[in-house]
CSV table of C-alpha atoms in Angstrom, one decimal:
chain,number,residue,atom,x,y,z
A,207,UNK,CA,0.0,0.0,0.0
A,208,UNK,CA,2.4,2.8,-1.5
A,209,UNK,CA,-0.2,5.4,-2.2
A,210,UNK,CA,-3.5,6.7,-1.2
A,211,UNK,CA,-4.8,5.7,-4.7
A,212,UNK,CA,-4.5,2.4,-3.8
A,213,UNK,CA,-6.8,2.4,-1.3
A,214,UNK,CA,-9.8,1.3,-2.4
A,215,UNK,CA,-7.4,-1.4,-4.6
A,216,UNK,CA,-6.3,-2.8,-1.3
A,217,UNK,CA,-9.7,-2.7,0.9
A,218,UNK,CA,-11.2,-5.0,-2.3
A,219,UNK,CA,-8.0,-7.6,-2.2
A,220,UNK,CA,-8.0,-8.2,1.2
A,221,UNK,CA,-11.6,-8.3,1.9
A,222,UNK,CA,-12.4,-10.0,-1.5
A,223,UNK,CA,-13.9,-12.9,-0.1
A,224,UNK,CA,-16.4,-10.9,1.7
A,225,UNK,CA,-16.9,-8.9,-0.9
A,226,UNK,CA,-18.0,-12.5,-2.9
A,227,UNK,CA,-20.0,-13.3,-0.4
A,228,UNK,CA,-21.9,-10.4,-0.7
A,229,UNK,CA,-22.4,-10.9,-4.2
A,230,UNK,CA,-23.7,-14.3,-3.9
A,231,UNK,CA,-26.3,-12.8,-1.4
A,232,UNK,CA,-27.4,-10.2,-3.7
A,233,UNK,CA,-27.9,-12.3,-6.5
A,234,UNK,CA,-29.5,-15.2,-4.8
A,235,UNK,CA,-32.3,-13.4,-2.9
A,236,UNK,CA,-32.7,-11.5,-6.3
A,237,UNK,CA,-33.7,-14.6,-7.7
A,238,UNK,CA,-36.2,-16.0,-5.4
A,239,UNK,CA,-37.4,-12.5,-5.4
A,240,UNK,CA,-37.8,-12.5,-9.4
A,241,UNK,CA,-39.4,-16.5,-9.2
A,242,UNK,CA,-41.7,-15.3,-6.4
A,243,UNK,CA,-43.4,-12.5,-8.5
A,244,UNK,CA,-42.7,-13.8,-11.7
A,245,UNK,CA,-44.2,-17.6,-11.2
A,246,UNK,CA,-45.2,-17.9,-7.7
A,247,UNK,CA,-47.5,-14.8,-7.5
A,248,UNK,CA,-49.5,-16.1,-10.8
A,249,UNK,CA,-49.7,-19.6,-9.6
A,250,UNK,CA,-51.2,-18.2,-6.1
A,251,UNK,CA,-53.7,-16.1,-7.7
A,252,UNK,CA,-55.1,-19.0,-10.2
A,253,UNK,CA,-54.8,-21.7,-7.6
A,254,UNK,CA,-57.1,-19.5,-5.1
A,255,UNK,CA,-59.5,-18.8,-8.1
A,256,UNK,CA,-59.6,-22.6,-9.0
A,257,UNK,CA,-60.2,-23.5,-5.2
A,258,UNK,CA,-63.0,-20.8,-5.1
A,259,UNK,CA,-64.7,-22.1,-8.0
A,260,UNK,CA,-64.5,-25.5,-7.7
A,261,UNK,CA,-64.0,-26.5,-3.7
A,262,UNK,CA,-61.1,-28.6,-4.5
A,263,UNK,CA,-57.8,-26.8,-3.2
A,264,UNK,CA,-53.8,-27.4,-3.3
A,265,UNK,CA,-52.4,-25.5,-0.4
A,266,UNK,CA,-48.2,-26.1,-2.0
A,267,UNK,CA,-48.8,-23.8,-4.7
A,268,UNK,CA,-50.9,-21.5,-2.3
A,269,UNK,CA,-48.0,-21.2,0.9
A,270,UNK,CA,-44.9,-21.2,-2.1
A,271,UNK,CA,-45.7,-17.6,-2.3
A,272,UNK,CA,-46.1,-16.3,0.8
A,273,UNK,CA,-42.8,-19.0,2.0
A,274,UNK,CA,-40.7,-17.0,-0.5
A,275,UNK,CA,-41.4,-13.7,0.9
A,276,UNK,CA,-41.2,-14.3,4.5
A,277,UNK,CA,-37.6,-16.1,4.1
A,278,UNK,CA,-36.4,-13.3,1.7
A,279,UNK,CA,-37.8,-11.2,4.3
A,280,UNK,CA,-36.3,-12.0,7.3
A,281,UNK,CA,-33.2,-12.7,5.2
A,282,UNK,CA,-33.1,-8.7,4.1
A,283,UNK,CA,-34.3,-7.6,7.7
A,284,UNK,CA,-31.6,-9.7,9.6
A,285,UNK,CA,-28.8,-9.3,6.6
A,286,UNK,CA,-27.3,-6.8,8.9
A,287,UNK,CA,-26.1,-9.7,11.9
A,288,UNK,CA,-23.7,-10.9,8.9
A,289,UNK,CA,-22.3,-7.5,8.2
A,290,UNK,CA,-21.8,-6.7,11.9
A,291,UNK,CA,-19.9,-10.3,12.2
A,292,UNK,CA,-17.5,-9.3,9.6
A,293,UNK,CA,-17.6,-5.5,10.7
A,294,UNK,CA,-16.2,-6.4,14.2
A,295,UNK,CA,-14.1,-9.1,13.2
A,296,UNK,CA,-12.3,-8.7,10.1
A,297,UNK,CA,-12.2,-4.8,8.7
A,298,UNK,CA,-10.4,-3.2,11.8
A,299,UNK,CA,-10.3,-5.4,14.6
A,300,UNK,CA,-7.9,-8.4,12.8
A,301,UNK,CA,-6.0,-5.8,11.1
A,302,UNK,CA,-5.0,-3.6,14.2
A,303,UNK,CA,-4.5,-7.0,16.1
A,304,UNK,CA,-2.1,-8.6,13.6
A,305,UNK,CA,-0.3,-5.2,13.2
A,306,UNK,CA,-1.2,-4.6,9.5
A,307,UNK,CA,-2.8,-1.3,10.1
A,308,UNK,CA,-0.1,0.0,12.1
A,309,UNK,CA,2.7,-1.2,9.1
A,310,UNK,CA,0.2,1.0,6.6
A,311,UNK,CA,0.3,3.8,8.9
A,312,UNK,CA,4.0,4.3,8.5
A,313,UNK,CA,4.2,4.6,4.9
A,314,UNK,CA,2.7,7.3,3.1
A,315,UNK,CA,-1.2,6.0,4.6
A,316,UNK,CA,-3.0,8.4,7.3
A,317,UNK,CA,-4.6,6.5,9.6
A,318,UNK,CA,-7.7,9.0,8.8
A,319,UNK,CA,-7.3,7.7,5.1
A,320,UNK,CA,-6.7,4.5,6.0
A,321,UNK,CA,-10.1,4.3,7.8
A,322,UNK,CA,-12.0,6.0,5.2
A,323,UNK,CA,-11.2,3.6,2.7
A,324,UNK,CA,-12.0,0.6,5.1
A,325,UNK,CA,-15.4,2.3,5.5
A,326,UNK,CA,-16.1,3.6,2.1
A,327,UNK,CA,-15.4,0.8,-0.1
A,328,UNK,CA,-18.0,-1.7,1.8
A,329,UNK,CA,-20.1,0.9,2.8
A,330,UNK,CA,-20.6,1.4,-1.4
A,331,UNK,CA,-21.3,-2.4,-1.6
A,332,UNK,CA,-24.1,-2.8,0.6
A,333,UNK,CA,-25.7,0.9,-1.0
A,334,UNK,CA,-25.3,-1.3,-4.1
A,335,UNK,CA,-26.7,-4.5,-3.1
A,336,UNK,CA,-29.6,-3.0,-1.2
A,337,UNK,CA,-30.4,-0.7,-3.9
A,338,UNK,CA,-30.9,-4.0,-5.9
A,339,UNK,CA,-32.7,-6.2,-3.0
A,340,UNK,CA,-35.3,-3.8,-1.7
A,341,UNK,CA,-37.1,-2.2,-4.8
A,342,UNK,CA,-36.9,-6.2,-5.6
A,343,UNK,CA,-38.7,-6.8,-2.6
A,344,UNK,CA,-41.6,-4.6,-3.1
A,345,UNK,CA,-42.1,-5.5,-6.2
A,346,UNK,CA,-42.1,-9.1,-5.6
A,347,UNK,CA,-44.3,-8.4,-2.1
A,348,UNK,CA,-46.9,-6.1,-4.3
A,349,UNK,CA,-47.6,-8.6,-6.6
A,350,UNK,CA,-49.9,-10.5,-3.6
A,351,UNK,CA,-49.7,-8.8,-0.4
A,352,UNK,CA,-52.7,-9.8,1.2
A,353,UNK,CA,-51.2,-13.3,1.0
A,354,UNK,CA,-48.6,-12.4,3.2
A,355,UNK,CA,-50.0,-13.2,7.5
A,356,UNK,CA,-47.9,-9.9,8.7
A,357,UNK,CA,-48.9,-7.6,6.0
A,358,UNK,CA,-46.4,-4.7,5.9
A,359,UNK,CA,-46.5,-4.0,9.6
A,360,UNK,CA,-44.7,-7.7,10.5
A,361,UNK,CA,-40.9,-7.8,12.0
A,362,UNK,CA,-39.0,-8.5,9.2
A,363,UNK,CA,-41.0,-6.8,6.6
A,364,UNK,CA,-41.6,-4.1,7.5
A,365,UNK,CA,-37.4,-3.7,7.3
A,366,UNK,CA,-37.3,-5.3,3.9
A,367,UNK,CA,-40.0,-2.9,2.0
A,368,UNK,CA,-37.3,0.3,2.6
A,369,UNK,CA,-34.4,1.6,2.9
A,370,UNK,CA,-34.2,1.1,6.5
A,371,UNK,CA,-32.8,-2.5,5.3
A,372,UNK,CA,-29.3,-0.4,3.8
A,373,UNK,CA,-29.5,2.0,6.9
A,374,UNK,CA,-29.3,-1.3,9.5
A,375,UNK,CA,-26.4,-2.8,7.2
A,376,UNK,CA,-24.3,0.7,7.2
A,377,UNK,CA,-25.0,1.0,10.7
A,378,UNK,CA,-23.5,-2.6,11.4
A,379,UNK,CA,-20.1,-1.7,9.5
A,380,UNK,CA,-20.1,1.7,11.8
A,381,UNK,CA,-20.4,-0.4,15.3
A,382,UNK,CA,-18.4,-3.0,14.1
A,383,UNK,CA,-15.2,-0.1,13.0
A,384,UNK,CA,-16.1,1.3,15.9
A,385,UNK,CA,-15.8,-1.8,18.4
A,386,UNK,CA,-12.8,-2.6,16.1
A,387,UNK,CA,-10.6,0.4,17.4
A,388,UNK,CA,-11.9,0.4,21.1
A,389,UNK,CA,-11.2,-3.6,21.8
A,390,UNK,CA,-8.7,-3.9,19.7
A,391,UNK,CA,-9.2,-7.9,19.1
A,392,UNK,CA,-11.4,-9.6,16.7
A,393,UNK,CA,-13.9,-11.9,18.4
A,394,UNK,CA,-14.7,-9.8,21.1
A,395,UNK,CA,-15.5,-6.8,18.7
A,396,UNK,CA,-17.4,-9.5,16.6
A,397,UNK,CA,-19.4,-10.4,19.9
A,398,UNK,CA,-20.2,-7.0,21.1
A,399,UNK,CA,-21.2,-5.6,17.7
A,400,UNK,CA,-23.2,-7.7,16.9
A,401,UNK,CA,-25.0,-7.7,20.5
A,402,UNK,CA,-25.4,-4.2,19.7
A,403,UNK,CA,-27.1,-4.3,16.5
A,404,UNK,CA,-29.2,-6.7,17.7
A,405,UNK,CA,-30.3,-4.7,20.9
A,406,UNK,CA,-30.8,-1.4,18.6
A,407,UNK,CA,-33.1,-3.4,16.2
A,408,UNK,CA,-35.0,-5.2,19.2
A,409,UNK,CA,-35.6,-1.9,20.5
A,410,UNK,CA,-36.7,-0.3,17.2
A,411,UNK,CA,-39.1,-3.1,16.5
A,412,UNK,CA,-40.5,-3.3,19.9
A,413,UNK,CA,-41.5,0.6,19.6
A,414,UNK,CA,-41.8,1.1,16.3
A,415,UNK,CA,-45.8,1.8,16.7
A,416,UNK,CA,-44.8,4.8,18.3
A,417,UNK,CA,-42.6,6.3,16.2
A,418,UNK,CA,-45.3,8.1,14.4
A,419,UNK,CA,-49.1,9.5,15.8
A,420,UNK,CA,-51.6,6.3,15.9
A,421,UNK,CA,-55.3,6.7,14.6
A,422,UNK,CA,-57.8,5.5,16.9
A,423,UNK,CA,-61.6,5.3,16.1
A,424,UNK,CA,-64.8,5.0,17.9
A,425,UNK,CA,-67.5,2.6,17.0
A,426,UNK,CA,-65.1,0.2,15.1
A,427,UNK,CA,-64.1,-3.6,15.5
A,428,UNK,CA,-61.1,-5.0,13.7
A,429,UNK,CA,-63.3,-5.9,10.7
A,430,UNK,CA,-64.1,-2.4,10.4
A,431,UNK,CA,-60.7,-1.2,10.1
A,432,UNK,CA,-59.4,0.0,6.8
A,433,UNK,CA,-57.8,-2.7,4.7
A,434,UNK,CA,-54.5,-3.3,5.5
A,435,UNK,CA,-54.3,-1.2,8.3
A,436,UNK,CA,-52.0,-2.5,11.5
A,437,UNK,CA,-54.3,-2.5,14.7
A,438,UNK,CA,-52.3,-2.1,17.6
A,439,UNK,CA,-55.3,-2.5,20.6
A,440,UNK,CA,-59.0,-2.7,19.9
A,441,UNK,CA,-61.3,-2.9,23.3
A,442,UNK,CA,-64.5,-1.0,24.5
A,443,UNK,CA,-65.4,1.8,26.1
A,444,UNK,CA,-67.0,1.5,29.4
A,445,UNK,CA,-68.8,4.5,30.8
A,446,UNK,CA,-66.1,6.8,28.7
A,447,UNK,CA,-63.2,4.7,29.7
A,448,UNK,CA,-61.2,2.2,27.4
A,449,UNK,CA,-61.1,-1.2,28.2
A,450,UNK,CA,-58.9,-3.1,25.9
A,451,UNK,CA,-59.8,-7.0,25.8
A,452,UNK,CA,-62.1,-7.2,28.4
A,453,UNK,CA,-62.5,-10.6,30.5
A,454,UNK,CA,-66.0,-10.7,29.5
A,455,UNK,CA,-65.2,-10.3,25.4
A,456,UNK,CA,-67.1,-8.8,23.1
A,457,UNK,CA,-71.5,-8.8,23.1
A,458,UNK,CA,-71.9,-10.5,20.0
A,459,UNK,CA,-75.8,-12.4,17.7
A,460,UNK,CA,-78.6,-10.1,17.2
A,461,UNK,CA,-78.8,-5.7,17.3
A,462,UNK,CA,-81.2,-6.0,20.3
A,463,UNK,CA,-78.5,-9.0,22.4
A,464,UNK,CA,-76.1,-6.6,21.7
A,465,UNK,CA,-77.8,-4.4,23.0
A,466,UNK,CA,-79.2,-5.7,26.3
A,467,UNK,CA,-75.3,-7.5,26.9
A,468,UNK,CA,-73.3,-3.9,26.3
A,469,UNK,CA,-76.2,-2.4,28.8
A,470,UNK,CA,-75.3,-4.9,31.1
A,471,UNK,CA,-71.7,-4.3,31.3
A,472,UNK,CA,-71.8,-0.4,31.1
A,473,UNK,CA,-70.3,-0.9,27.1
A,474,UNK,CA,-71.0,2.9,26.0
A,475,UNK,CA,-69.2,2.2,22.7
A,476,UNK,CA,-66.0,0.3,20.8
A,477,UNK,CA,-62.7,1.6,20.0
A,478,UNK,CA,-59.8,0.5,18.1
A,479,UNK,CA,-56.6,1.5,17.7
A,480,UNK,CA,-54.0,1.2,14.4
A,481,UNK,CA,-51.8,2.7,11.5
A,482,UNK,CA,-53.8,2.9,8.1
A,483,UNK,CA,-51.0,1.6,5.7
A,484,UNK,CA,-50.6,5.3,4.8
A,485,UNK,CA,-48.4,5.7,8.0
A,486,UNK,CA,-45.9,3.2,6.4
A,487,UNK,CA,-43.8,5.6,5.3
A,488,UNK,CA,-43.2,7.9,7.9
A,489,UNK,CA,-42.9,5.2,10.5
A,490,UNK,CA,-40.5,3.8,8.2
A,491,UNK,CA,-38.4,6.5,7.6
A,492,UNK,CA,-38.5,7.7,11.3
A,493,UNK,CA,-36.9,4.4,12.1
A,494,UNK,CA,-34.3,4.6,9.0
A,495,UNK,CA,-33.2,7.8,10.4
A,496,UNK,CA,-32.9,6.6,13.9
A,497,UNK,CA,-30.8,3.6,12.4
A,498,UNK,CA,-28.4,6.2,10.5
A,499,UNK,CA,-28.0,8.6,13.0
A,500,UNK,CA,-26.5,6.0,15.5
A,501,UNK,CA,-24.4,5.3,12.2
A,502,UNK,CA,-23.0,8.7,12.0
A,503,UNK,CA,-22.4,8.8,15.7
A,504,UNK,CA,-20.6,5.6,15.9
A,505,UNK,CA,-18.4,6.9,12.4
A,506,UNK,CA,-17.8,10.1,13.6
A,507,UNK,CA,-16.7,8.4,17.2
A,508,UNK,CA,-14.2,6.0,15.9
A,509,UNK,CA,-12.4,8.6,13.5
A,510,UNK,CA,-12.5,10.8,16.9
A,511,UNK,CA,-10.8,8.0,18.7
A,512,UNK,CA,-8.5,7.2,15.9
A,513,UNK,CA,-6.6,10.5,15.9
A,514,UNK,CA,-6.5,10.2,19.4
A,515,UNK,CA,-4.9,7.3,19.4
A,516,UNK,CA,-2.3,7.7,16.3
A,517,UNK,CA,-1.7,11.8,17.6
């Protein structure tokens, strides 16, 4: 590594196997994704027409769709666990514990540069891949969406449809650099990166319903939600007040049992609680710029940390 040029050159020779890797992710989930709106989707649609029709139903070609889509799914939404291996192992941490970065720091290398190549050149890949993989995604997810049990508000989904897939994946590399240069060792900057990013996405995931303002209706049931829509709590109202799944459940037969049952437990009305699909994207890109922001903060630590350390 003679010149700054070479950079880039020498980030793509050492972490070419990686790099491969990568690839073969990319184009293999690209594939399923293309077979899954391209064949399965169609298949679905005429199997559930012939089973309406005629009674007689073949539930393989029904689940190969929705199968497709949850594995690419969760393979898109969880991508990021293999990035922060490889983050905290292999781009700093292996190279400041065998002494390689230090040998590339005495030549004509900054140690500024040198970590701005390490983050650039794979930070370009996954911007690559995932610009391939998610408009994929939703392509092959539109095609039949209501054959999917999460709809767009489940786990892994949700990730997949948007960018928030590239932000979890650039975040990874951030934490793992970042572990990298404070441990100073491979596998316990593979451990704790990865423990990170998988607290950060628990965490998002666990409040992502809040991230944006919720609707909540009067006078609704689940069935009269809008379609698609992601209901959160659904109860009834008793004397004013919310109940949410009450011991008793729900008066149900006749207008005049409901009646006489609601009367008898002090029901004054039903409520429910949700996002209309419409609120996908802000909740989604809330979350995105959650996910980037603790990238730029773990970026802009470990280059903080770096001159400290080589001053």
């Amino acid at each position: 590594m003679n010149t700054v040029g070479g950079l880039p050159r020498t980030v793509l020779r050492v972490h070419r196997p990686a790099l491969v890797l990568w690839g073969a992710f990319v184009a293999v989930v690209a594939g399923l994704l293309v077979r899954a709106a391209a064949i399965e989707a169609g298949r679905n649609r005429a199997e559930l027409a012939r089973c309406a029709h005629h009674g007689d139903c073949h539930f393989t070609a029904v689940l190969s769709y929705g199968d497709t889509m949850r594995w690419t799914g969760l393979a898109l939404c969880f991508s990021f666990c293999a990035v922060a291996a490889w983050a905290g192992a292999s781009l700093i941490a292996r190279e400041l514990e065998s002494g390689t970065a230090q040998l590339a720091w005495t030549q004509s290398v900054t140690p500024v540069r040198w970590l701005t190549a390490k983050l650039a050149v794979p930070a370009l890949a996954l911007a690559l891949g995932g610009a391939v993989l998610v408009p994929l995604f939703r392509w092959s997810w539109s095609n039949n969406p209501d054959r999917l049990d999460d709809g767009w508000s489940g786990f892994s989904t949700f990730v997949a449809l948007g960018p928030a897939t590239v932000a979890y994946a650039l975040c990874a590399l951030a934490v793992g650099a970042l572990a990298g240069l404070l441990l100073g060792r491979a596998l316990p900057a593979l451990g704790v990166t990865l423990a990170v990013m998988l607290l950060l996405n628990q965490i998002l995931g666990t409040f992502r319903a809040d991230l944006w303002p919720k609707v909540t209706r009067t006078g609704v049931t689940a069935g009269g939600l809008p379609h698609r829509a992601w209901q959160l709590e659904s109860g009834v109202l008793v004397h004013g007040h919310r109940v949410a799944n009450p011991d008793y459940g729900y008066c149900a037969g006749t207008a005049e049992r409901i009646s006489r049952c609601d009367a008898t437990h002090g029901i004054t009305g039903r409520y429910a609680v949700y996002h209309p699909v419409s609120h996908f994207w802000p909740l989604h890109l809330v979350e995105t710029g959650i996910v980037l922001a603790v990238a730029a903060t773990a970026t802009a630590t470990a280059f903080r940390l770096l001159r400290r350390r080589t001053a």
